[in-house]
Coordinates of C-alpha atoms in Angstrom, one line a residue:
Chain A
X1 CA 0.0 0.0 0.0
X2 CA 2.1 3.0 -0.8
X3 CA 0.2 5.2 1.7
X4 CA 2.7 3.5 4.1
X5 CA 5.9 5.0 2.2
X6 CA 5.0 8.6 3.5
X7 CA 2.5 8.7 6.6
X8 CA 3.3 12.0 7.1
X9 CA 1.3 12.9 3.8
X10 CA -1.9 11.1 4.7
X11 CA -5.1 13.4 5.7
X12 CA -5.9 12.8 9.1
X13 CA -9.2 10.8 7.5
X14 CA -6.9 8.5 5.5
X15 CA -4.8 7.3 8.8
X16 CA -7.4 7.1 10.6
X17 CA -9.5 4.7 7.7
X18 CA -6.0 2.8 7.9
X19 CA -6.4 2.1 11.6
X20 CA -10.1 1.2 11.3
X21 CA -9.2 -1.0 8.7
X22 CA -6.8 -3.0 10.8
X23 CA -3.5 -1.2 10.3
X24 CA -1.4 -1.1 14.0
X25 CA 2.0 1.5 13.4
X26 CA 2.6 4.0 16.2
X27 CA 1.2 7.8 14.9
X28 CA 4.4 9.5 15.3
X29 CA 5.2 11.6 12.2
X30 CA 2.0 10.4 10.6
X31 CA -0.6 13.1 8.8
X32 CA 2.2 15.8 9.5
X33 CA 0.5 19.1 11.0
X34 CA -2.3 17.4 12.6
X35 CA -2.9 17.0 16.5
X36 CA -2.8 13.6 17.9
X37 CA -4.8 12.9 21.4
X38 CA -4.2 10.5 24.1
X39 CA -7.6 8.5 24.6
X40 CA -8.8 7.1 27.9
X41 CA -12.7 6.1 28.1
X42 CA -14.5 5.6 32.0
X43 CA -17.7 3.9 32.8
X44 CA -19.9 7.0 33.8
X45 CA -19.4 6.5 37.3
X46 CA -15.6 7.2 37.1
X47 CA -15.6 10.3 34.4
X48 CA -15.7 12.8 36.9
X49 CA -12.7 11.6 38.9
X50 CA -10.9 11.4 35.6
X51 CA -12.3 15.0 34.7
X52 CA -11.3 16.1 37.9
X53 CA -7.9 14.8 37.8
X54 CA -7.1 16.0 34.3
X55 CA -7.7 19.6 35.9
X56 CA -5.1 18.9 38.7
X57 CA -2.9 17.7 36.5
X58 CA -3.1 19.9 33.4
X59 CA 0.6 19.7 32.2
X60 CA 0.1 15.7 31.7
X61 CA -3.4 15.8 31.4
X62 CA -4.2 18.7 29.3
X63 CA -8.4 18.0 28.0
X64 CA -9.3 18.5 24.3
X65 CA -12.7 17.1 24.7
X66 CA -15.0 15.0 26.5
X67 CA -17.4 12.9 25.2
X68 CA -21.2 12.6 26.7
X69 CA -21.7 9.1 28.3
X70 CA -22.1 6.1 25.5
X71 CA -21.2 8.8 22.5
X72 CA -18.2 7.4 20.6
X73 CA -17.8 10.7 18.5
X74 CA -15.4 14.0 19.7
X75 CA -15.7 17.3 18.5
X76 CA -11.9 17.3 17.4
X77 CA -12.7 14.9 14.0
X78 CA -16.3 14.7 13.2
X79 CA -17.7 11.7 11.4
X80 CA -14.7 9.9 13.6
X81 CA -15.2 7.1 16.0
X82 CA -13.0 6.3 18.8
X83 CA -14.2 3.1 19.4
X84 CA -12.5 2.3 15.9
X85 CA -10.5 4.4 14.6
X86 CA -7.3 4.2 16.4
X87 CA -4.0 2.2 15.5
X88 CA -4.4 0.1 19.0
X89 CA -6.5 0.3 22.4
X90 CA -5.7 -1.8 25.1
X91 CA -8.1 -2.9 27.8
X92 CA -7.8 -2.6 32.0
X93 CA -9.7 -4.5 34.7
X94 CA -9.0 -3.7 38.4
X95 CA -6.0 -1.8 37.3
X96 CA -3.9 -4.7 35.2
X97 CA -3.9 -4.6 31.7
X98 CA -6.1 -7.0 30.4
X99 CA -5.1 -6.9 26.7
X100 CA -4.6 -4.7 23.4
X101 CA -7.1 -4.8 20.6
X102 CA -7.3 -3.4 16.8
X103 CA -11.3 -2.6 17.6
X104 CA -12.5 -1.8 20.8
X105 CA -15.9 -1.9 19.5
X106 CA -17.0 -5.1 20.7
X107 CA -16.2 -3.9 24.7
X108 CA -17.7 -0.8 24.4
X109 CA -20.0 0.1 27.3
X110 CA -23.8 2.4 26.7
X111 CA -22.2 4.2 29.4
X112 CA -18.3 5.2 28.6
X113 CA -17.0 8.3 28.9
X114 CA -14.0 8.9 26.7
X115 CA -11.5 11.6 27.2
X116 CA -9.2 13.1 24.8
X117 CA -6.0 14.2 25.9
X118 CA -3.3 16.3 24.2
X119 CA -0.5 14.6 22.8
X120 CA 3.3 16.2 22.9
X121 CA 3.7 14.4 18.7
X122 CA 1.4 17.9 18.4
X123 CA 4.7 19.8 18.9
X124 CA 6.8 17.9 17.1
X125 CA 5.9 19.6 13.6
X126 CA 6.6 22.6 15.2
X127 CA 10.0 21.5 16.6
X128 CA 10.9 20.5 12.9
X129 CA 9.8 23.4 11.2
X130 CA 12.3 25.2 13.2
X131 CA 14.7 22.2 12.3
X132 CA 15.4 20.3 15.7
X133 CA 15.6 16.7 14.7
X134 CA 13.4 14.3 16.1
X135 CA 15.6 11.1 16.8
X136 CA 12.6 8.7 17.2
X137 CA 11.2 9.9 14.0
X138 CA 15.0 9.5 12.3
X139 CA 15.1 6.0 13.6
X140 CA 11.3 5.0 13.2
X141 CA 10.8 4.4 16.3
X142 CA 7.6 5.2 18.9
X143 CA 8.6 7.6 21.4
X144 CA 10.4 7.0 24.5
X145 CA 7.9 7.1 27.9
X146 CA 9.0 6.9 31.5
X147 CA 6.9 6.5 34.5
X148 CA 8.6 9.2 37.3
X149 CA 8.9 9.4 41.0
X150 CA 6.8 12.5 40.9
X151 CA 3.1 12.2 41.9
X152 CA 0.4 13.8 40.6
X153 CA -2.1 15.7 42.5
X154 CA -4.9 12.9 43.4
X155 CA -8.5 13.6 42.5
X156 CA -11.2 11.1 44.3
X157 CA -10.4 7.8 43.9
X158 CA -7.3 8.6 41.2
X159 CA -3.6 8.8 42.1
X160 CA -0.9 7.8 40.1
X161 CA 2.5 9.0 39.4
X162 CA 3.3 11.3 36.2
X163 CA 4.7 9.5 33.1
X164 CA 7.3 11.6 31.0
X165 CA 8.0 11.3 27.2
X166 CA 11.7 11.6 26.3
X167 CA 13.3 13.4 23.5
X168 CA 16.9 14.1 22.8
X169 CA 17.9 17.2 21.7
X170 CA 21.1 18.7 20.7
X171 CA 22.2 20.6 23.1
X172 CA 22.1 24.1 21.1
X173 CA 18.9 23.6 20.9
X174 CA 17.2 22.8 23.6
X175 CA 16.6 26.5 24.6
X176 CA 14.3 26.8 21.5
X177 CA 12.6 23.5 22.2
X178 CA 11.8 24.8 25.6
X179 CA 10.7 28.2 24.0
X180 CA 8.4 26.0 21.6
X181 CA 6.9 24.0 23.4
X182 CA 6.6 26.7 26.6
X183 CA 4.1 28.4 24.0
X184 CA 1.6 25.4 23.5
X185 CA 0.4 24.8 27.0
X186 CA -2.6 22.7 26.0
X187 CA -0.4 19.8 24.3
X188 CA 2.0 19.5 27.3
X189 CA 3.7 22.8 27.5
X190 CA 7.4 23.4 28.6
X191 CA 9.3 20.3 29.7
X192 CA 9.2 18.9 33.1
X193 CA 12.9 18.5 33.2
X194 CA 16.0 18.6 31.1
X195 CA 19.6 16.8 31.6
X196 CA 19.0 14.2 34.3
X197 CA 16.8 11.1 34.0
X198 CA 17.6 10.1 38.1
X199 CA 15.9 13.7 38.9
X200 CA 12.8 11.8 37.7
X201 CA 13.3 8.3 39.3
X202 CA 14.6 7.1 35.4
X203 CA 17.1 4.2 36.2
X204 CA 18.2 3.9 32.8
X205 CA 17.2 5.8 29.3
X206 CA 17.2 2.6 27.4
X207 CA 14.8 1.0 29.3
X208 CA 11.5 2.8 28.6
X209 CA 8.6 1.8 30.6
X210 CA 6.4 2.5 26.8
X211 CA 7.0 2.8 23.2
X212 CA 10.7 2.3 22.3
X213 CA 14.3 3.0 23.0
X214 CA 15.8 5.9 21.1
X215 CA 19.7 6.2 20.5
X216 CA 21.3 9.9 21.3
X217 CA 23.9 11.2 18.9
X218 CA 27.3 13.2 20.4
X219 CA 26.0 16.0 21.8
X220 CA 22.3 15.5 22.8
X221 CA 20.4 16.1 26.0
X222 CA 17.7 14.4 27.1
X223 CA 14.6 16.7 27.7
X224 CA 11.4 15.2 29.3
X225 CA 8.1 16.4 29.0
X226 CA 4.9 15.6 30.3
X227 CA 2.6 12.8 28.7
X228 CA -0.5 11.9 28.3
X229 CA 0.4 8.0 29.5
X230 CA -0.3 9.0 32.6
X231 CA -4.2 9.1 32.8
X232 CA -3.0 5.4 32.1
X233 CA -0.4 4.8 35.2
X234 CA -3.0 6.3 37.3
X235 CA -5.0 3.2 36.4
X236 CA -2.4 0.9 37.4
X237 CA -2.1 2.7 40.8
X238 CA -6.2 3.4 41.3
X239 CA -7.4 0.3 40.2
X240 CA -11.1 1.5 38.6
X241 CA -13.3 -1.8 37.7
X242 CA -12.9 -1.2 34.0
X243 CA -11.3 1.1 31.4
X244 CA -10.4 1.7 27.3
X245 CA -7.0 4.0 26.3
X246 CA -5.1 4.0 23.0
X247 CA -1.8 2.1 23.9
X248 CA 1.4 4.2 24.1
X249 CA 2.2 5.6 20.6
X250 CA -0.6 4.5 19.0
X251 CA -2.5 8.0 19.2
X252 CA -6.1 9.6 17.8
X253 CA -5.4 11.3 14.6
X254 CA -7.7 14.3 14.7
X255 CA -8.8 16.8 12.1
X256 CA -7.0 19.9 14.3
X257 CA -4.0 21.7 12.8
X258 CA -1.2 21.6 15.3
X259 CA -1.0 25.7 14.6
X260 CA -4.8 26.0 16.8
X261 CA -2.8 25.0 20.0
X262 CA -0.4 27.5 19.4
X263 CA -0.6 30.4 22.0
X264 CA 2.5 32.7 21.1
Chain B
X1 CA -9.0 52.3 58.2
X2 CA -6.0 53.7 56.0
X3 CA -5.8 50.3 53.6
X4 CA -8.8 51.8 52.0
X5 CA -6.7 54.6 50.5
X6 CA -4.8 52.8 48.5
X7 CA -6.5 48.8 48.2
X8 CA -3.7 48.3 44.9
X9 CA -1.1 47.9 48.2
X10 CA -2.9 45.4 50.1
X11 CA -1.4 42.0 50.7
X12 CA -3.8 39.1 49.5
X13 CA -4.2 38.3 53.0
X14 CA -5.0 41.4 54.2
X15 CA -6.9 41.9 51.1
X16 CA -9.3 39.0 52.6
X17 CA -9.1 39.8 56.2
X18 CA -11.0 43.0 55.6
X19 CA -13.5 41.2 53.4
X20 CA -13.6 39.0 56.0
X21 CA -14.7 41.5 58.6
X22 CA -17.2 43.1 55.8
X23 CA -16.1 45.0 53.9
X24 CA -18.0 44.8 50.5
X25 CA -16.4 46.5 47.7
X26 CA -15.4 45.6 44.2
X27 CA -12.1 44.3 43.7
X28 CA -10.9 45.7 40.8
X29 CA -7.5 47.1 41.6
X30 CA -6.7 45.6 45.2
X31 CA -3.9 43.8 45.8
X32 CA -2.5 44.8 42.8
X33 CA 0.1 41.9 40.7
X34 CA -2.0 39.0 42.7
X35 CA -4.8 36.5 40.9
X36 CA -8.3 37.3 41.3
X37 CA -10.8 34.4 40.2
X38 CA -14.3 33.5 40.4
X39 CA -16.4 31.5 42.4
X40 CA -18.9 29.2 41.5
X41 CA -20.1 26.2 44.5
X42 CA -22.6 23.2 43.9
X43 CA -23.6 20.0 45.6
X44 CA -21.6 17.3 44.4
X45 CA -24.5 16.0 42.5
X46 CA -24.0 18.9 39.8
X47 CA -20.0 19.1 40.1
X48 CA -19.7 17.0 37.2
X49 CA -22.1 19.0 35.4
X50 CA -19.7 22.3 36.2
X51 CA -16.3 20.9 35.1
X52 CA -17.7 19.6 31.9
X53 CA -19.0 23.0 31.0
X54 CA -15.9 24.5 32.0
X55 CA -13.8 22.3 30.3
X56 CA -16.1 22.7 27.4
X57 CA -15.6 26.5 27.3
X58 CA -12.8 27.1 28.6
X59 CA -12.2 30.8 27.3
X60 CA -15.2 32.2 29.8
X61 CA -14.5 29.3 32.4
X62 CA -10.8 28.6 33.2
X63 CA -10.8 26.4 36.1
X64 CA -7.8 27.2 37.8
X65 CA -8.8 25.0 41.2
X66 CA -11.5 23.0 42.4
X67 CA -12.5 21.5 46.1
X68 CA -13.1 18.5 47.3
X69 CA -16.8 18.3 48.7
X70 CA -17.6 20.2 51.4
X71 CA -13.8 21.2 51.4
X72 CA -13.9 25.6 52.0
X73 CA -10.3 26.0 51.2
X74 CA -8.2 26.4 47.8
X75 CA -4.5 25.4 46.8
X76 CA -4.9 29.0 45.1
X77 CA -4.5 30.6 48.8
X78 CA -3.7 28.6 51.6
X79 CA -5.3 29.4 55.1
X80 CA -8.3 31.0 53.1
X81 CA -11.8 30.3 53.9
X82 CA -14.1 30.5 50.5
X83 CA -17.1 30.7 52.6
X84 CA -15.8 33.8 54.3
X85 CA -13.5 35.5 52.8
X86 CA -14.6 37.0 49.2
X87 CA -16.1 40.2 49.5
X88 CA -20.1 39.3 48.3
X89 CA -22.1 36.3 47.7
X90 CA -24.6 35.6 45.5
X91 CA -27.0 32.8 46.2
X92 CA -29.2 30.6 43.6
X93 CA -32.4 28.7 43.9
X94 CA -33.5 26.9 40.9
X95 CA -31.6 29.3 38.2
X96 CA -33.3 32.2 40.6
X97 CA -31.3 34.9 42.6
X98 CA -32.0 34.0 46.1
X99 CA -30.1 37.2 48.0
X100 CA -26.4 38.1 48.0
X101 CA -24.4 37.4 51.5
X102 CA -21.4 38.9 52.8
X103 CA -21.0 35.6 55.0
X104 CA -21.5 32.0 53.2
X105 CA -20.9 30.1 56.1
X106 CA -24.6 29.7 57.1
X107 CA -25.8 28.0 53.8
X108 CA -22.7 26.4 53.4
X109 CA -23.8 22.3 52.3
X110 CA -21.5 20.0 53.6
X111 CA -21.4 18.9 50.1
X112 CA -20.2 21.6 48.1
X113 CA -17.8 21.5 45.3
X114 CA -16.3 24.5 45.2
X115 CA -14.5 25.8 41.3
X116 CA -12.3 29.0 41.6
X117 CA -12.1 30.0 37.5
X118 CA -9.8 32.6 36.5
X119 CA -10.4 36.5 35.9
X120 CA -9.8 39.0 33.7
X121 CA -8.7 41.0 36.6
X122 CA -5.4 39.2 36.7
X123 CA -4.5 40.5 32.9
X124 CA -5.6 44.4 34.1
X125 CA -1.9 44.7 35.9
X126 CA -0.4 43.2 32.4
X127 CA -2.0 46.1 31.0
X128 CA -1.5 49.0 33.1
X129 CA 2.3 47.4 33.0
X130 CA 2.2 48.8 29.7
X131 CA 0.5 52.1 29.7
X132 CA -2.9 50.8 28.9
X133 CA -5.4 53.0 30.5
X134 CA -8.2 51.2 32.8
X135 CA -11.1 53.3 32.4
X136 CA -13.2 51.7 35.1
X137 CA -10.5 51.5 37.6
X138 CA -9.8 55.5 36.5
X139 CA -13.6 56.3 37.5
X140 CA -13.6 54.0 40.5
X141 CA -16.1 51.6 39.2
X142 CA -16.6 48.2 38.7
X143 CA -16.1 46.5 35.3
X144 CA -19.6 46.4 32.9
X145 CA -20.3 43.0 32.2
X146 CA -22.4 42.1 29.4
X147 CA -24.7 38.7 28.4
X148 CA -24.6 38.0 24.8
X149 CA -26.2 36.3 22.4
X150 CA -23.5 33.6 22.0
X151 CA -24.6 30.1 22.9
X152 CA -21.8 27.9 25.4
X153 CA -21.4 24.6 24.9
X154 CA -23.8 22.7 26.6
X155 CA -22.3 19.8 29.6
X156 CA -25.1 17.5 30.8
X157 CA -27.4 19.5 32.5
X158 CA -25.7 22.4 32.3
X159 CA -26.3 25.7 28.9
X160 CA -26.5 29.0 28.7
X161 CA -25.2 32.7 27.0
X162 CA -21.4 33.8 27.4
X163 CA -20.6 36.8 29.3
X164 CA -17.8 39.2 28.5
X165 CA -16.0 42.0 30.5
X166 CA -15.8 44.8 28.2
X167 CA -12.9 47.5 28.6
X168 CA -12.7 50.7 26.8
X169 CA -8.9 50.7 24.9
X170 CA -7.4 53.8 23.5
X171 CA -7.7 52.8 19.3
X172 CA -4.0 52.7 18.7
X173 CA -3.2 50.3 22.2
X174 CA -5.9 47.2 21.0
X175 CA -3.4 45.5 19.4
X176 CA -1.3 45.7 22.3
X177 CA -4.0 44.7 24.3
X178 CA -4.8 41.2 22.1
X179 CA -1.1 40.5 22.2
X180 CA -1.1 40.8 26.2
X181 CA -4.1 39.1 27.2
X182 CA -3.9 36.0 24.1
X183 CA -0.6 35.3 26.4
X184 CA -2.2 34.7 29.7
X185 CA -5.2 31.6 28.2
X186 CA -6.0 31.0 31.8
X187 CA -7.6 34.1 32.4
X188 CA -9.6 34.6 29.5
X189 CA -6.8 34.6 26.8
X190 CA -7.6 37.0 23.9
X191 CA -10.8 39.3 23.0
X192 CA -13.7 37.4 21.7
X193 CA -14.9 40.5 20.2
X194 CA -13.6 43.8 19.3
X195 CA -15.5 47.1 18.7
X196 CA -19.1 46.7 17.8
X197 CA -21.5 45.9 20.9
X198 CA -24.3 44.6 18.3
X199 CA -22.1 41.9 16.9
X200 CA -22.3 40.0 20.3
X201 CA -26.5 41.3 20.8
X202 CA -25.5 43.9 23.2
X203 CA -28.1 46.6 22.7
X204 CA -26.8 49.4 25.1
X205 CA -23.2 49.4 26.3
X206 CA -24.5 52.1 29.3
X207 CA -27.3 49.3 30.2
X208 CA -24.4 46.4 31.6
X209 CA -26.1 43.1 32.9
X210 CA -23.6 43.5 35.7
X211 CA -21.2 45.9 37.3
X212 CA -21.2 49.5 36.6
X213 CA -21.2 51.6 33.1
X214 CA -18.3 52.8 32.4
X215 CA -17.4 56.1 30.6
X216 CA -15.0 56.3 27.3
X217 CA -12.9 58.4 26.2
X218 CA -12.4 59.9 22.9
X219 CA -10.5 57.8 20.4
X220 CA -11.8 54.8 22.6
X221 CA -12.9 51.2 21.5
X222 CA -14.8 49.1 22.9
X223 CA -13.1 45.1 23.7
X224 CA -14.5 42.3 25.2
X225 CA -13.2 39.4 26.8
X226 CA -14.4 36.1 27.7
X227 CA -15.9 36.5 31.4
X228 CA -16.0 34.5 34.6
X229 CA -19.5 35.4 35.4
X230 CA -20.4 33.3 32.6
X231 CA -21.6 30.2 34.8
X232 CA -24.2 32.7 36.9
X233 CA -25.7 32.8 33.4
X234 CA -26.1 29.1 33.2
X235 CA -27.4 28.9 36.6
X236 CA -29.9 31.5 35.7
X237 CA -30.9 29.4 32.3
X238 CA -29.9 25.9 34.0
X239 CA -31.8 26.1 37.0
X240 CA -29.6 23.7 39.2
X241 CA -31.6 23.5 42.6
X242 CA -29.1 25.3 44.5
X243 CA -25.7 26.9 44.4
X244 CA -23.7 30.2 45.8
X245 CA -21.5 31.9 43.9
X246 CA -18.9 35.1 44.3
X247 CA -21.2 39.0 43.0
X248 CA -20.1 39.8 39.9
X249 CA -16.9 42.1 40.2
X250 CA -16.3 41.1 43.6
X251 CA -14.2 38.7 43.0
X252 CA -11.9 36.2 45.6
X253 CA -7.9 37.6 45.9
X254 CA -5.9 35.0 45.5
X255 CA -1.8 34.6 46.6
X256 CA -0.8 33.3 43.1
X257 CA 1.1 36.5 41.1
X258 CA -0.5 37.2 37.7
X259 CA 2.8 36.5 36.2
X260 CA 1.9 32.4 36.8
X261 CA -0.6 33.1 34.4
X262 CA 1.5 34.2 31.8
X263 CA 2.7 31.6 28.7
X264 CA 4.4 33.8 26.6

């Protein structure tokens, strides 16, 4: 299928008719200029602890839109549906994963809640356009994700620590990745932390806890921002009775440009 | 008392001690550099109902904290005392203006949810910072808030109009005055509108729905931002069974700078 040579050319409509069709690739790079959202879907009963701890937490869990209870649709693609139209979902009981699906279809409930969460690929075309290389990109690979030693704020019956994506930067550059990125506070913002992965509880870089292992070149930093994973390791840590999310990587392609999250 | 000379030089704290003891005046101008925001509290039963309509307009609603139930204090100010310390209270019986309150603590529910959202007061030092006049601060007046004839986003049980603060900018400063406030999203962000009261179904900018009129001067335009007052309108059109919330213009004073606010 040629589509496949150059992702980064599809419309947001044709990767997302790829996933529904079956296809499973991580999203990064693909339908260049386009947001990307984190999914995690709630019974009812749960939505407003997840609401509640998005707004706590707004740097990992910054909201794009919330679905009403049962309604597979978001305002951010219409004509979309979440229950299909993602690369991979995977599927949590009592806080363990219970397994990852191409269709979560068959396990939605009338009564889910789905939640769509910005996504830090959103910056990415903005961190090429002013030409900072994206290693993981280079090496296609998904993107490097760490869970942290720091906690988020709990909300209700949700706690969890904050998970981190990792990119590394060239050194020269990392001012203007924080400038970037410090200027789209609804897709992650400014990074958490830059240098040292042990200031975050990170044993060791090539160990991610999701996506992939990325290789530095001489001369890069790593630079950690906030990530929309974590909705999910608060599910480890609060055990809720059921949930949906996209699996790390494998994001929502939505009809947003990247530019509407722009502030400065 | 001599703090009422000069209420721009008023700690936050001391800002709230005298509300505290009664005082009941608008805050415009106090406790000048620090946060304002507004107050909106329901039974837990309609919480849900609140953050979704927040996060679903999040240009008039900005939550910047909420409460657990019952819970009278803030991260935004520690110490403080919601039910006590803002200068005026409004309180709502089935979408109905029940009386306004200098004291809360009497029809206080032990399960409130209390939502501070953010205020265009916070971007007014921004402004003065650089030589933008404040008309209604200049004539000792509250703000003029306006309801217009632009629809929210519904959330559950939750609709209702927008309101907007409207200021009256010097011609050649509104550009100044977009770039300012689009910098600071979690107070409003950017005008929604900019010079012609009709457009938004404002019939008569000396008729406000709330505050005070406020007098231009020549050369003068008219600019309207998004406006924390907008959930009283959705109480009014809602009808929730109950809830209190802060008079418009008197708002609560916070111990968070307006700098925080500030992306760019």
């Amino acid at each position: 299928m040629t589509t496949f040579d150059d992702p980064a050319t599809l419309s947001p409509g044709e990767a997302r008719a790829l996933f529904r069709a079956g296809t499973a690739r991580p999203t990064t790079g693909w339908a260049n200029g386009f947001t990307q959202t984190n999914l995690i879907a709630v019974p009812e009963d749960w939505a407003y602890d997840v609401l509640l701890f998005c707004q706590r937490n707004p740097q990992p869990c910054p909201v794009l839109d919330v679905s009403d209870p049962g309604d597979p649709s978001t305002r951010l693609a219409p004509g979309a549906d979440l229950r299909t139209d993602l690369p991979r979902y995977r599927v949590w009981q009592n806080g363990a994963l219970a397994g990852e699906l191409a269709d979560a279809t068959g396990l939605w409930r009338s009564d889910m809640v789905t939640f769509s969460i910005g996504c830090s690929f959103t910056f990415e075309s903005a961190l090429a356009a002013e030409g900072i290389p994206l290693r993981h990109v280079e090496q296609g690979r998904n993107v490097a994700m760490y869970v942290t030693n720091r906690e988020c704020v709990p909300a209700g019956r949700l706690h969890g620590p904050m998970v981190v994506s990792m990119r590394q930067i060239p050194e020269d550059r990392v001012d203007d990745a924080v400038r970037i990125t410090r200027g789209m506070p609804a897709v992650h913002g400014a990074p958490v932390h830059i240098g040292d992965p042990a200031a975050l509880g990170i044993a060791d870089l090539g160990k991610p806890d999701f996506g992939d292992p990325v290789v530095a070149e001489p001369g890069d930093v790593p630079v950690f921002w906030a990530c929309g994973v974590t909705p999910q390791a608060a599910l480890m840590a609060s055990r809720p009775p059921f949930a949906i999310t996209h699996a790390p990587g494998y994001m929502f392609v939505t009809d947003k440009l990247d530019s509407e999250f722009r502030v400065a």
